[in-house]
C-alpha cells in the first residue's frame, strides 16, 4: 500500500528517535521537564513569535521567551526539531524557553485539519489544526484585534486576532463559512479552565463551500418612514432578493432586476416606526447564498430631535456652532420635567437610585394612570426605591455581582408618536452622579428608537405587561441580539447597541477606525485592550490626533502606559470628583468626515462588553460632536493642569479674554531673556518670540477665536497660563 507523503512524514516524526518524544507523550510530562519533539510548523509570523508544531500524535506551542537561543523564525510548513522545558502560560502548554532547534526542511504540506464542532475545542486538540464548518460571525463590519464570536451547529466559539494580524481591517463575512485554524487557550485562574480560541492565520482560513457567497455585512441605507434599502456584496454575480415581514416567518419577497456582485434592494410600502425581519440572499443557478438575518426599523412619521445636557461647565470658546448646554444641578429637574409630561407609559432601567424626587415623579405618573415599570441592579444601593408606590413593580437583576444591570435609560410613551422619548446618558440617579461627577444626559424624541429601547427593556422584564415575568426575564449573556440597530432620527443617523449581546466593542472600534483627523475621549473605566489598540492604531495614522482623559481613581496603569507608549495624548482627569463619562468624539473638527459621538452607559471595560446590561448610542452629528467637544475641552483644561487662577505661577496676563493684544508680566520683574510660545489646544505652536523683554505685549489678533496656552521660560523657570482669544 502506498501512503501519502505527508502521512509518511508525520508517522516518521511521531517515532522516538535520537531522544525525540512524540508530542502527545510530551504533553503528559510534568511541567519543567525538558523535552525534544519534532513536527510540522502550522503558522508563521502572522501570529507573532509563537509557533505551533504538530506531529501525528498531537500539537504543542513553542515560544522563544526569555533565555531562548536566537534566530528562531521558522515558516509555515517547516519540519522542525525543538528542545526546551515545558511551561504553562494562561492554560496553554508551551516549550519555553527554546534551548535548541533544527529546521530539517521547508515547504512541507501541513497535516489535515481535524473537523470538529465548537464545543469539542479543548485540551485534547490544543495546538492542532482544526476545521469548523457552517460558521456564522456576530457583529458584522470589519475584523479588529481581539476576540470575535461565531456560531456553528447551535454552538458558539471565538476566534482571536492579535494586534497587527493580517486580517485586521478585512470584512467580516456575512454568510455561512468554514473556518480553519489552530486551537489555542487563554485562561486565567488556578487551575486555568476554558478560554479555548481558534487562531486564524490569514483570510484563506475563511472558506466557502458554494459557488456564490455573501462577502459583506448587509447595510441598511436611505431609511424613511415607509421603507429602506438593503445592500450587500457577493463573490460572483447573482440575483438580488430580500425576504421580509413582521415576524421571522417573513412572508414577502422584494428583488432587483439583473445579476451583480454589488446588490441593492429597495423595500417600500412599510409602516412608520415599525420593525421588520429581513434576510438578503442571492441566487446563482442552483446555489443560494443567504446573508445573516436581521431586524430593521423604518423611521418615525414624526421628525425626531436630539438634545444633550451637561452637569459640569463647558467651554464655549471652542464652539464651532451653537453653544453646548450646561445645566449644573438641574439634571434631575430636567428628567422629572419629561416624566411629568408622559401620557401613558414610563419604563425605567437605571443601575441605582437615591433621588427621592425622581421616585416621587414616578409615583405621580402612576397616580395619573400611567403604567410605570422599573428595572435595577440587585447588588447595589437603591435607597430611594423604598419610597416607590407599592403598586409599581420593580425587577432586580439578581444573577450578578458588581455592576450587572448597568443601564441608564428611561423610555417615555413609546407608542405615542411625537410624545415618544428616550432619556439616556452616563448618570445614575444619585446626588453624587447628578451634582458632583461629570455626566451627560441625552434626550431623544423618536418613536422608533423608543420602541427599540422598550424591546430591550421587555426582554429583561420578561413580559409586555405591567408585571415582570421571572420565567421569561433575561439578563446579561442570556439575552439575544433582537433589536434594530440603525435609526433615522430627524435626519440624523443613530446606531443603537446593547450589551452583552450586540458586539458593542466591535461597533465602538469601528467608529474609532473611521476617524480621519481627530478622536477625543473621556472615560470613567477603561480596561478594554481592543479599544486601546484601536486608539493607538488611529494615532499611528498620518494626520490623525488622539487625545483623551481617564478617571484617575479608576485608572488601569498598564493600559494607561500602553496608550502613552502608543503616542496617544492621554491624561488623568485631575478633578476632585469622578469623571463618570463614557464618551468619545470622532472627527468633530472635520464635518465632511462623518463626525460621530459614542456615548451611553457602556464603560470601555471587559464587564461592560461581556457581563453587564448596557446601552450605547453612536450618533452621526456634527452639531452633537461640537457640543460634546465643548464639554470635553473644559475637562481637558483641568486634566492638563492649567486651570487658570488670577496669578498662576506669578504669570500675569491681561486682558483675558483678549481680542488683539495680550499684556504679559512675570511677578512685576523686568527681564530681557524671556522665551514666549503660544500653543493651541491641539499642541501646535502658533506664535513664538525669542529673547522677549518683560513686561511684554504680544499680538494675538491673527489667531482664531479659541483657547490657547502661553508658555513662558525665563531664568531657567517655565510657567504657563491659559488665555482666550475672542472677538
XYZ file of C-alpha atoms in Angstrom:
727
model
C 0.000 0.000 0.000
C 1.278 3.476 -0.817
C 0.760 6.254 1.795
C 0.510 9.980 1.036
C 3.855 11.687 1.579
C 2.551 13.915 4.399
C 1.280 10.846 6.348
C 4.599 9.084 5.948
C 6.386 12.202 7.175
C 4.105 12.601 10.183
C 4.497 8.902 11.012
C 8.255 9.292 10.937
C 8.087 12.377 13.097
C 6.000 10.556 15.706
C 8.549 7.793 16.273
C 11.017 8.011 19.129
C 14.415 8.607 17.543
C 17.576 10.097 18.972
C 15.805 11.233 22.142
C 12.758 12.754 20.443
C 9.382 12.300 22.137
C 6.008 12.117 20.358
C 4.157 15.330 21.139
C 1.210 13.562 22.785
C 3.616 11.865 25.216
C 5.481 15.118 25.848
C 2.192 16.809 26.763
C 1.704 14.297 29.604
C 5.060 15.012 31.239
C 5.366 17.255 34.332
C 5.843 20.994 33.860
C 9.513 21.935 33.821
C 10.555 18.695 32.103
C 12.939 19.286 29.195
C 11.685 17.610 26.025
C 12.681 17.298 22.378
C 9.899 16.981 19.815
C 9.681 17.061 16.041
C 6.767 18.206 13.900
C 5.429 20.431 11.128
C 5.100 24.164 11.871
C 1.463 25.273 11.409
C 1.935 29.063 11.297
C 4.381 31.839 10.505
C 4.888 35.325 11.900
C 1.207 36.289 11.398
C 0.628 35.021 14.957
C 3.730 36.775 16.310
C 6.818 34.972 17.539
C 4.933 31.891 18.800
C 4.833 28.754 16.626
C 2.504 25.773 16.810
C 4.035 22.413 15.910
C 2.080 19.218 15.143
C 3.056 15.606 14.561
C 0.870 12.522 14.023
C 0.082 12.333 17.754
C -0.693 15.931 18.745
C 0.342 19.570 18.790
C 2.272 21.907 21.064
C 3.080 25.619 21.202
C 6.692 26.814 21.048
C 7.622 30.260 22.321
C 11.045 31.954 22.112
C 10.817 33.547 25.544
C 13.480 34.899 27.864
C 16.550 32.679 27.838
C 15.843 31.185 24.397
C 18.557 30.881 21.783
C 18.328 33.386 18.946
C 17.336 33.020 15.320
C 14.023 31.233 15.849
C 11.745 32.233 12.959
C 10.568 29.106 11.084
C 7.980 29.424 8.319
C 4.714 27.563 7.907
C 5.393 24.033 6.662
C 8.877 23.753 8.174
C 9.931 20.335 9.517
C 11.292 21.279 12.941
C 13.041 19.586 15.851
C 12.969 21.640 19.019
C 14.087 21.262 22.625
C 13.241 23.043 25.868
C 11.300 22.808 29.138
C 7.502 22.543 29.369
C 5.726 25.646 30.660
C 2.092 26.647 31.165
C 1.076 30.154 30.063
C -2.549 31.017 30.880
C -3.529 27.409 30.246
C -1.527 26.981 27.020
C 1.184 24.297 27.200
C 4.413 25.612 25.630
C 8.048 24.729 25.151
C 9.643 27.857 26.630
C 12.478 28.812 26.568
C 13.940 27.202 23.446
C 17.289 25.575 24.210
C 17.932 24.261 20.668
C 16.158 23.783 17.350
C 16.839 22.392 13.888
C 14.923 23.090 10.677
C 15.218 19.902 8.613
C 13.283 21.132 5.563
C 10.747 23.775 4.498
C 7.606 23.935 2.384
C 6.124 20.668 3.619
C 2.392 20.005 3.410
C 0.503 20.690 6.615
C -1.408 17.955 8.450
C -5.069 17.701 7.503
C -7.329 19.843 9.672
C -9.498 17.783 12.026
C -13.209 18.608 11.527
C -14.934 19.405 14.850
C -17.760 21.476 16.330
C -17.042 24.413 18.696
C -17.809 22.522 21.910
C -15.126 19.952 21.104
C -12.322 22.543 21.205
C -10.251 21.703 24.274
C -7.139 20.154 25.734
C -7.405 17.061 23.511
C -6.805 19.138 20.357
C -4.907 22.126 21.775
C -2.256 23.456 19.335
C -3.617 21.313 16.484
C -5.028 22.405 13.123
C -8.848 22.273 13.204
C -11.745 22.904 10.842
C -15.211 24.048 11.958
C -17.861 24.101 9.227
C -21.074 26.119 8.804
C -19.951 29.126 10.891
C -21.691 32.500 11.155
C -19.956 35.515 12.702
C -21.673 38.002 15.005
C -21.388 41.769 14.716
C -20.520 42.269 11.042
C -18.266 45.127 9.987
C -14.530 44.502 9.705
C -12.201 42.409 11.818
C -10.267 44.151 14.574
C -7.746 42.751 17.002
C -9.226 40.814 19.909
C -11.905 38.133 20.074
C -14.889 37.667 17.748
C -17.746 35.249 18.409
C -19.115 32.809 15.841
C -21.786 30.113 15.938
C -21.887 26.686 14.304
C -24.448 23.909 14.713
C -26.111 25.769 17.567
C -22.801 26.096 19.446
C -20.636 29.181 19.895
C -16.884 29.701 19.733
C -14.414 32.548 19.409
C -11.538 33.452 17.157
C -8.690 35.687 18.301
C -6.666 38.123 16.179
C -3.560 39.717 17.665
C -2.661 43.362 17.045
C -1.118 43.651 13.582
C -2.722 40.427 12.323
C -3.122 40.436 8.505
C -6.906 40.009 8.817
C -7.379 43.192 10.880
C -9.425 45.614 8.775
C -10.756 42.965 6.369
C -14.545 42.453 6.024
C -16.311 40.039 8.355
C -18.218 37.573 6.144
C -21.960 37.915 6.492
C -22.866 34.444 5.254
C -22.096 30.884 6.249
C -18.400 29.973 6.049
C -15.998 27.241 7.148
C -13.092 28.141 9.451
C -9.641 26.566 9.555
C -7.308 27.494 12.393
C -5.185 26.446 15.354
C -6.746 25.631 18.715
C -5.138 27.778 21.417
C -6.047 28.642 25.009
C -6.025 31.794 27.098
C -7.498 31.307 30.556
C -6.837 32.800 33.960
C -7.359 31.137 37.311
C -5.639 28.342 39.174
C -6.010 25.936 37.553
C -6.844 27.718 34.266
C -10.128 26.470 32.806
C -11.646 27.057 29.359
C -10.696 30.023 27.186
C -10.143 27.947 24.032
C -9.816 30.060 20.886
C -9.442 29.355 17.194
C -6.464 31.237 15.744
C -6.995 32.076 12.071
C -3.770 32.754 10.198
C -4.993 34.766 7.189
C -8.088 35.278 5.011
C -7.534 31.868 3.391
C -8.603 30.287 6.680
C -12.159 31.510 5.956
C -13.555 29.221 3.273
C -16.833 28.947 1.415
C -18.355 25.774 0.072
C -20.728 27.113 -2.580
C -20.108 28.857 -5.894
C -21.649 32.069 -4.526
C -21.279 33.519 -1.051
C -22.116 36.742 0.766
C -18.923 38.682 1.452
C -20.123 41.705 3.424
C -22.447 42.653 6.221
C -25.854 43.759 4.960
C -26.048 47.556 5.090
C -29.302 49.438 5.712
C -29.487 52.715 3.765
C -31.966 55.505 2.972
C -34.242 54.925 5.979
C -37.629 56.617 5.620
C -40.982 56.232 7.348
C -42.206 53.953 4.532
C -39.139 51.908 3.661
C -35.391 51.437 3.401
C -32.749 49.945 1.154
C -30.571 46.876 1.885
C -27.157 46.477 0.239
C -24.619 43.609 0.275
C -21.825 42.083 -1.808
C -21.162 38.593 -3.144
C -18.060 36.972 -4.611
C -19.655 36.462 -8.025
C -22.668 37.702 -9.960
C -26.039 36.584 -8.657
C -29.584 37.793 -8.201
C -30.599 40.389 -5.570
C -33.502 39.346 -3.339
C -34.763 40.041 0.175
C -37.396 38.130 2.097
C -39.039 40.214 4.816
C -42.013 40.548 7.130
C -43.202 41.448 10.616
C -42.003 38.102 12.029
C -39.164 35.645 11.363
C -41.582 33.819 9.065
C -41.125 36.727 6.608
C -43.961 36.332 4.083
C -42.892 38.818 1.390
C -40.032 38.983 -1.119
C -38.550 42.040 -2.819
C -35.977 41.901 -5.608
C -33.969 43.974 -8.057
C -33.506 43.075 -11.736
C -30.351 41.570 -13.226
C -27.324 39.931 -11.637
C -24.418 41.641 -9.907
C -21.861 41.336 -7.129
C -22.956 44.664 -5.552
C -26.587 44.114 -4.533
C -29.229 46.687 -3.612
C -32.912 46.063 -2.944
C -35.450 48.744 -2.016
C -38.241 47.818 0.424
C -41.250 50.133 0.191
C -44.829 50.477 1.378
C -43.863 49.800 5.000
C -45.325 51.232 8.212
C -43.588 54.037 10.180
C -41.532 53.248 13.316
C -42.053 49.530 12.697
C -39.576 46.663 12.944
C -39.160 44.271 10.019
C -37.350 40.951 9.915
C -35.394 40.606 6.685
C -32.834 38.313 5.080
C -30.943 39.168 1.919
C -29.994 36.370 -0.468
C -28.514 35.891 -3.906
C -29.020 33.013 -6.327
C -26.587 31.668 -8.922
C -28.005 28.679 -10.793
C -28.935 26.081 -8.189
C -26.774 27.683 -5.474
C -28.166 30.226 -2.989
C -26.104 32.421 -0.658
C -28.011 33.689 2.392
C -26.890 36.674 4.456
C -27.318 36.720 8.213
C -30.962 37.537 9.090
C -31.520 40.979 10.583
C -34.110 43.232 12.200
C -34.565 46.677 10.676
C -36.654 49.718 11.551
C -38.372 52.305 9.441
C -38.217 55.955 10.501
C -40.854 57.616 12.636
C -43.634 59.573 10.992
C -42.830 62.496 13.291
C -39.472 64.240 12.907
C -37.239 63.453 15.848
C -34.638 65.550 17.623
C -31.630 65.022 19.895
C -30.598 67.228 22.819
C -27.644 66.857 25.176
C -27.124 68.499 28.576
C -24.024 68.535 30.797
C -23.881 68.941 34.563
C -20.350 70.400 34.620
C -19.188 73.662 32.983
C -18.470 73.623 29.245
C -16.081 75.736 27.162
C -17.997 77.862 24.669
C -14.774 79.453 23.372
C -14.107 76.377 21.207
C -17.638 76.134 19.783
C -17.892 75.826 16.022
C -21.658 76.245 16.035
C -24.299 76.550 18.733
C -23.337 76.599 22.392
C -23.464 73.398 24.428
C -25.860 73.488 27.372
C -24.544 73.352 30.939
C -27.465 72.765 33.318
C -25.480 72.325 36.519
C -27.538 70.761 39.294
C -30.724 70.853 37.191
C -30.192 67.397 35.651
C -32.765 65.646 37.908
C -35.231 68.507 37.388
C -34.844 68.091 33.626
C -35.531 64.348 33.835
C -38.553 64.959 36.062
C -39.934 67.558 33.640
C -40.092 64.929 30.899
C -41.529 62.312 33.262
C -44.250 64.787 34.259
C -45.265 65.221 30.601
C -45.609 61.452 29.976
C -49.006 60.394 28.630
C -49.216 56.616 29.045
C -46.002 54.734 29.950
C -42.711 55.081 31.809
C -40.112 52.327 31.557
C -37.066 52.975 33.772
C -33.859 50.917 33.690
C -31.206 52.504 35.915
C -28.307 50.976 37.850
C -29.071 52.702 41.154
C -31.326 55.431 42.537
C -31.083 57.628 45.606
C -33.119 60.516 44.154
C -36.390 60.762 46.064
C -37.528 63.477 43.648
C -37.367 61.112 40.661
C -39.139 58.377 42.626
C -41.854 60.893 43.536
C -42.223 61.760 39.833
C -42.726 58.059 39.084
C -45.347 57.855 41.847
C -47.107 60.909 40.418
C -47.143 59.296 36.971
C -48.710 56.191 38.447
C -51.331 58.345 40.188
C -52.179 59.915 36.800
C -52.961 56.431 35.491
C -49.706 55.685 33.671
C -48.093 52.269 33.515
C -44.762 52.558 35.349
C -42.145 49.767 35.281
C -38.717 49.804 36.917
C -35.609 47.596 36.448
C -32.464 47.961 38.530
C -29.415 46.110 39.842
C -29.917 43.986 42.930
C -26.344 44.184 44.214
C -26.164 47.954 44.695
C -27.838 50.593 46.830
C -31.278 51.797 45.727
C -32.209 53.719 48.843
C -34.908 55.871 47.212
C -36.890 52.888 45.921
C -38.232 52.288 49.403
C -40.434 55.344 48.690
C -41.794 53.909 45.443
C -45.555 53.280 45.385
C -46.149 49.578 46.159
C -48.279 49.246 43.008
C -45.215 49.974 40.845
C -43.395 46.722 40.132
C -39.605 46.682 40.439
C -37.444 43.948 38.913
C -33.964 43.465 40.357
C -31.222 41.703 38.437
C -30.047 39.162 40.992
C -27.703 36.945 38.944
C -24.697 39.269 39.117
C -22.278 40.939 41.446
C -20.993 44.474 40.953
C -22.474 46.387 38.037
C -24.777 43.822 36.396
C -27.821 45.817 35.252
C -25.789 48.949 34.467
C -28.201 50.657 32.034
C -29.207 54.300 32.484
C -32.325 54.947 30.408
C -35.994 55.895 30.551
C -38.461 55.151 27.760
C -41.439 57.510 27.676
C -44.626 56.898 25.656
C -43.109 54.548 23.069
C -46.418 54.300 21.176
C -47.451 57.955 21.434
C -45.948 59.413 18.262
C -44.369 62.829 18.938
C -44.511 62.206 22.708
C -42.151 59.203 22.463
C -38.766 59.859 24.082
C -35.621 58.074 25.210
C -33.624 59.627 28.045
C -30.129 58.182 28.478
C -26.520 59.097 29.149
C -23.876 58.372 31.758
C -25.584 59.461 35.001
C -27.025 57.202 37.653
C -29.968 58.643 39.587
C -27.933 59.713 42.614
C -26.945 63.049 44.136
C -23.256 62.278 43.525
C -23.870 61.488 39.865
C -26.159 64.452 39.247
C -24.208 67.133 41.107
C -20.555 66.227 41.689
C -19.412 63.801 38.999
C -19.078 64.828 35.352
C -22.012 63.347 33.396
C -24.120 63.853 30.293
C -27.855 63.496 29.645
C -29.284 62.815 26.179
C -32.948 63.404 25.423
C -34.065 61.908 22.123
C -37.544 62.364 20.742
C -38.147 59.482 18.339
C -40.828 56.802 18.300
C -38.722 54.156 16.514
C -35.797 54.464 18.932
C -38.209 54.480 21.901
C -39.716 51.213 20.673
C -36.220 49.773 20.289
C -35.339 50.623 23.891
C -38.704 49.282 25.049
C -37.974 45.961 23.346
C -34.667 45.750 25.239
C -36.481 46.667 28.458
C -39.124 43.976 27.957
C -36.519 41.298 27.240
C -35.181 41.947 30.748
C -38.699 42.446 32.165
C -39.878 39.162 30.685
C -43.259 40.443 29.522
C -45.081 43.242 27.726
C -47.376 43.832 30.692
C -47.290 45.846 33.880
C -45.775 42.965 35.886
C -42.471 41.191 35.172
C -42.377 37.519 34.263
C -39.446 35.914 36.064
C -39.645 32.793 33.913
C -39.055 34.786 30.708
C -36.808 37.508 32.136
C -33.316 37.561 30.619
C -30.240 39.476 31.704
C -26.630 39.557 30.561
C -25.486 36.809 28.216
C -28.938 35.144 28.363
C -30.336 37.931 26.177
C -30.227 37.886 22.372
C -29.459 40.435 19.673
C -33.107 41.154 18.897
C -33.356 44.910 18.241
C -32.794 47.065 15.147
C -29.514 48.967 15.132
C -29.926 51.886 12.715
C -32.362 54.785 13.059
C -33.142 57.978 11.185
C -33.839 60.498 13.955
C -34.950 63.694 12.238
C -32.335 63.245 9.522
C -29.551 62.136 11.906
C -28.213 58.597 11.638
C -28.192 56.928 15.063
C -26.775 53.491 15.869
C -28.114 51.634 18.913
C -26.273 48.733 20.568
C -26.994 46.785 23.741
C -24.518 44.710 25.735
C -23.512 41.999 26.047
C -25.325 40.597 23.002
C -24.644 43.060 20.189
C -20.847 43.128 19.889
C -20.678 46.686 21.199
C -16.885 46.801 21.445
C -16.635 45.949 17.738
C -19.022 48.799 16.919
C -17.134 51.305 19.052
C -13.870 50.160 17.466
C -15.433 50.570 14.028
C -16.386 54.167 14.786
C -12.862 54.880 16.048
C -11.297 53.298 12.969
C -13.432 55.576 10.754
C -11.655 58.696 12.052
C -9.706 60.771 9.536
C -8.372 63.555 11.772
C -9.307 63.571 15.450
C -10.523 61.459 18.367
C -11.220 62.830 21.847
C -12.420 60.604 24.686
C -13.490 60.976 28.323
C -13.882 57.696 30.203
C -14.647 56.577 33.732
C -13.380 52.993 33.356
C -11.024 51.862 30.603
C -9.764 48.250 30.654
C -10.627 47.107 27.125
C -7.424 46.282 25.239
C -9.234 46.064 21.896
C -10.330 49.697 22.146
C -6.918 50.795 23.433
C -5.360 49.163 20.367
C -7.882 50.924 18.125
C -6.857 54.313 19.560
C -3.159 53.500 19.183
C -3.658 52.342 15.603
C -5.501 55.552 14.695
C -2.825 57.683 16.351
C -0.260 55.922 14.156
C -2.078 57.076 11.002
C -0.692 60.249 9.365
C -2.844 63.281 10.142
C -4.798 61.639 12.994
C -4.542 63.068 16.528
C -5.941 61.130 19.516
C -6.348 62.744 22.953
C -8.265 61.651 25.999
C -8.969 61.737 29.704
C -9.430 58.806 32.093
C -10.818 58.949 35.633
C -7.716 58.892 37.815
C -9.163 56.870 40.718
C -10.260 54.067 38.383
C -7.237 54.065 36.090
C -5.545 50.826 34.997
C -1.837 51.570 34.921
C -0.778 49.087 32.245
C -3.378 50.330 29.772
C -2.617 53.986 30.526
C 1.081 53.313 29.931
C 0.307 51.418 26.712
C -1.648 54.398 25.378
C 1.217 56.752 26.186
C 3.740 54.422 24.564
C 1.482 54.269 21.506
C 1.589 58.042 21.109
C -1.902 58.754 22.459
C -2.064 62.020 24.437
C -3.912 60.687 27.490
C -4.119 62.223 30.958
C -5.733 61.546 34.338
C -8.811 63.696 34.811
C -7.306 65.749 37.650
C -10.713 66.653 39.134
C -11.714 66.059 42.781
C -14.886 64.164 41.802
C -15.384 61.350 39.320
C -15.185 61.760 35.567
C -18.155 59.443 35.024
C -18.496 59.904 31.253
C -18.319 57.067 28.733
C -17.943 59.037 25.501
C -15.676 59.556 22.523
C -15.834 62.159 19.759
C -14.759 61.256 16.221
C -13.730 63.953 13.721
C -15.526 66.895 15.339
C -13.047 69.157 13.527
C -13.856 67.639 10.130
C -17.612 67.856 9.391
C -17.053 66.377 5.927
C -15.638 63.232 7.535
C -18.762 61.904 9.297
C -18.455 63.389 12.828
C -19.709 60.965 15.483
C -20.342 60.763 19.216
C -20.146 57.456 21.093
C -21.953 57.615 24.431
C -24.265 55.781 26.828
C -23.828 53.584 29.900
C -21.113 51.311 28.455
C -17.710 51.745 30.110
C -14.804 50.609 27.927
C -14.311 47.513 30.064
C -14.449 43.709 29.986
C -17.556 43.600 32.184
C -19.440 46.090 30.027
C -18.756 44.037 26.911
C -19.258 40.544 28.331
C -21.355 40.673 31.506
C -23.379 43.808 32.131
C -26.635 45.053 30.657
C -25.575 48.277 28.890
C -26.882 50.694 26.273
C -24.731 52.526 23.712
C -25.511 55.097 21.026
C -23.269 56.144 18.139
C -24.694 59.388 16.774
C -23.558 60.772 13.410
C -23.957 64.506 14.016
C -21.536 67.425 13.575
C -23.619 69.564 15.956
C -23.670 66.959 18.715
C -19.945 66.266 18.250
C -19.321 70.003 18.665
C -21.400 70.116 21.861
C -19.538 67.146 23.353
C -16.241 68.739 22.338
C -17.117 71.877 24.296
C -17.689 69.664 27.344
C -14.538 67.650 26.678
C -12.369 70.751 26.288
C -13.427 72.029 29.701
C -12.433 68.689 31.251
C -9.165 68.721 29.270
C -8.197 72.134 30.680
C -8.476 70.647 34.166
C -6.677 67.438 33.205
C -3.602 69.164 31.759
C -3.217 71.105 34.996
C -3.662 74.590 33.603
C -6.719 75.723 35.483
C -6.398 79.459 35.426
C -6.176 81.333 38.765
C -5.705 85.092 38.666
C -1.924 84.947 39.042
C -0.943 81.377 38.122
C 2.733 80.797 38.888
C 3.295 84.539 39.183
C 2.488 84.980 35.473
C 0.102 87.851 34.775
C -1.931 88.085 31.562
C -4.445 90.788 30.717
C -6.991 91.315 29.338
C -8.235 87.747 29.374
C -10.198 87.116 27.144
C -8.415 89.357 24.658
C -9.085 90.453 21.112
C -5.826 91.851 19.718
C -3.089 92.343 22.311
C -2.050 90.286 25.322
C -0.057 92.048 28.062
C 2.405 89.768 29.877
C 4.282 90.247 33.145
C 6.146 87.899 35.475
C 5.832 88.911 39.143
C 6.389 92.558 38.192
C 10.054 91.944 37.294
C 11.916 93.215 34.244
C 13.655 90.527 32.197
C 15.453 90.590 28.854
C 15.769 86.868 28.080
C 12.177 85.566 28.117
C 11.093 82.908 25.629
C 7.396 83.166 24.713
C 5.379 80.479 22.962
C 1.634 80.286 22.294
C 0.147 76.830 21.652
C -3.346 75.913 20.549
C -5.246 73.088 22.227
C -4.012 70.631 19.597
C -0.473 71.218 20.915
C 0.660 73.213 17.866
C 2.846 76.322 18.282
C 1.038 79.272 16.657
C 3.070 82.246 17.971
C 6.673 82.290 19.153
C 9.047 85.074 20.297
C 12.633 84.537 21.398
C 14.561 86.889 23.721
C 11.482 88.940 24.581
C 11.646 91.721 27.148
C 9.245 91.615 30.093
C 6.812 93.216 30.623
C 5.772 92.348 27.050
C 2.908 92.906 24.635
C 2.043 90.024 22.337
C -0.023 90.499 19.168
C -2.653 87.729 19.013
C -5.119 89.433 16.676
C -4.307 86.980 13.892
C -5.367 83.946 15.912
C -8.719 82.259 15.504
C -11.192 82.500 18.360
C -10.456 79.853 20.954
C -8.451 78.797 23.984
C -4.641 78.909 23.988
C -1.757 78.204 26.346
C 1.019 80.770 26.855
C 4.350 79.190 27.825
C 6.997 81.497 29.262
C 10.570 80.490 30.047
C 12.819 82.922 31.916
C 15.820 82.392 34.136
C 15.593 78.622 33.801
C 11.983 78.500 35.040
C 8.912 77.607 32.957
C 5.415 78.874 33.707
C 2.161 78.683 31.772
C -1.327 80.093 31.698
C -4.464 79.746 29.656
C -5.963 82.649 27.783
C -8.891 83.036 25.421
C -8.846 84.938 22.152
C -12.351 86.192 21.290
C -13.808 88.895 19.084
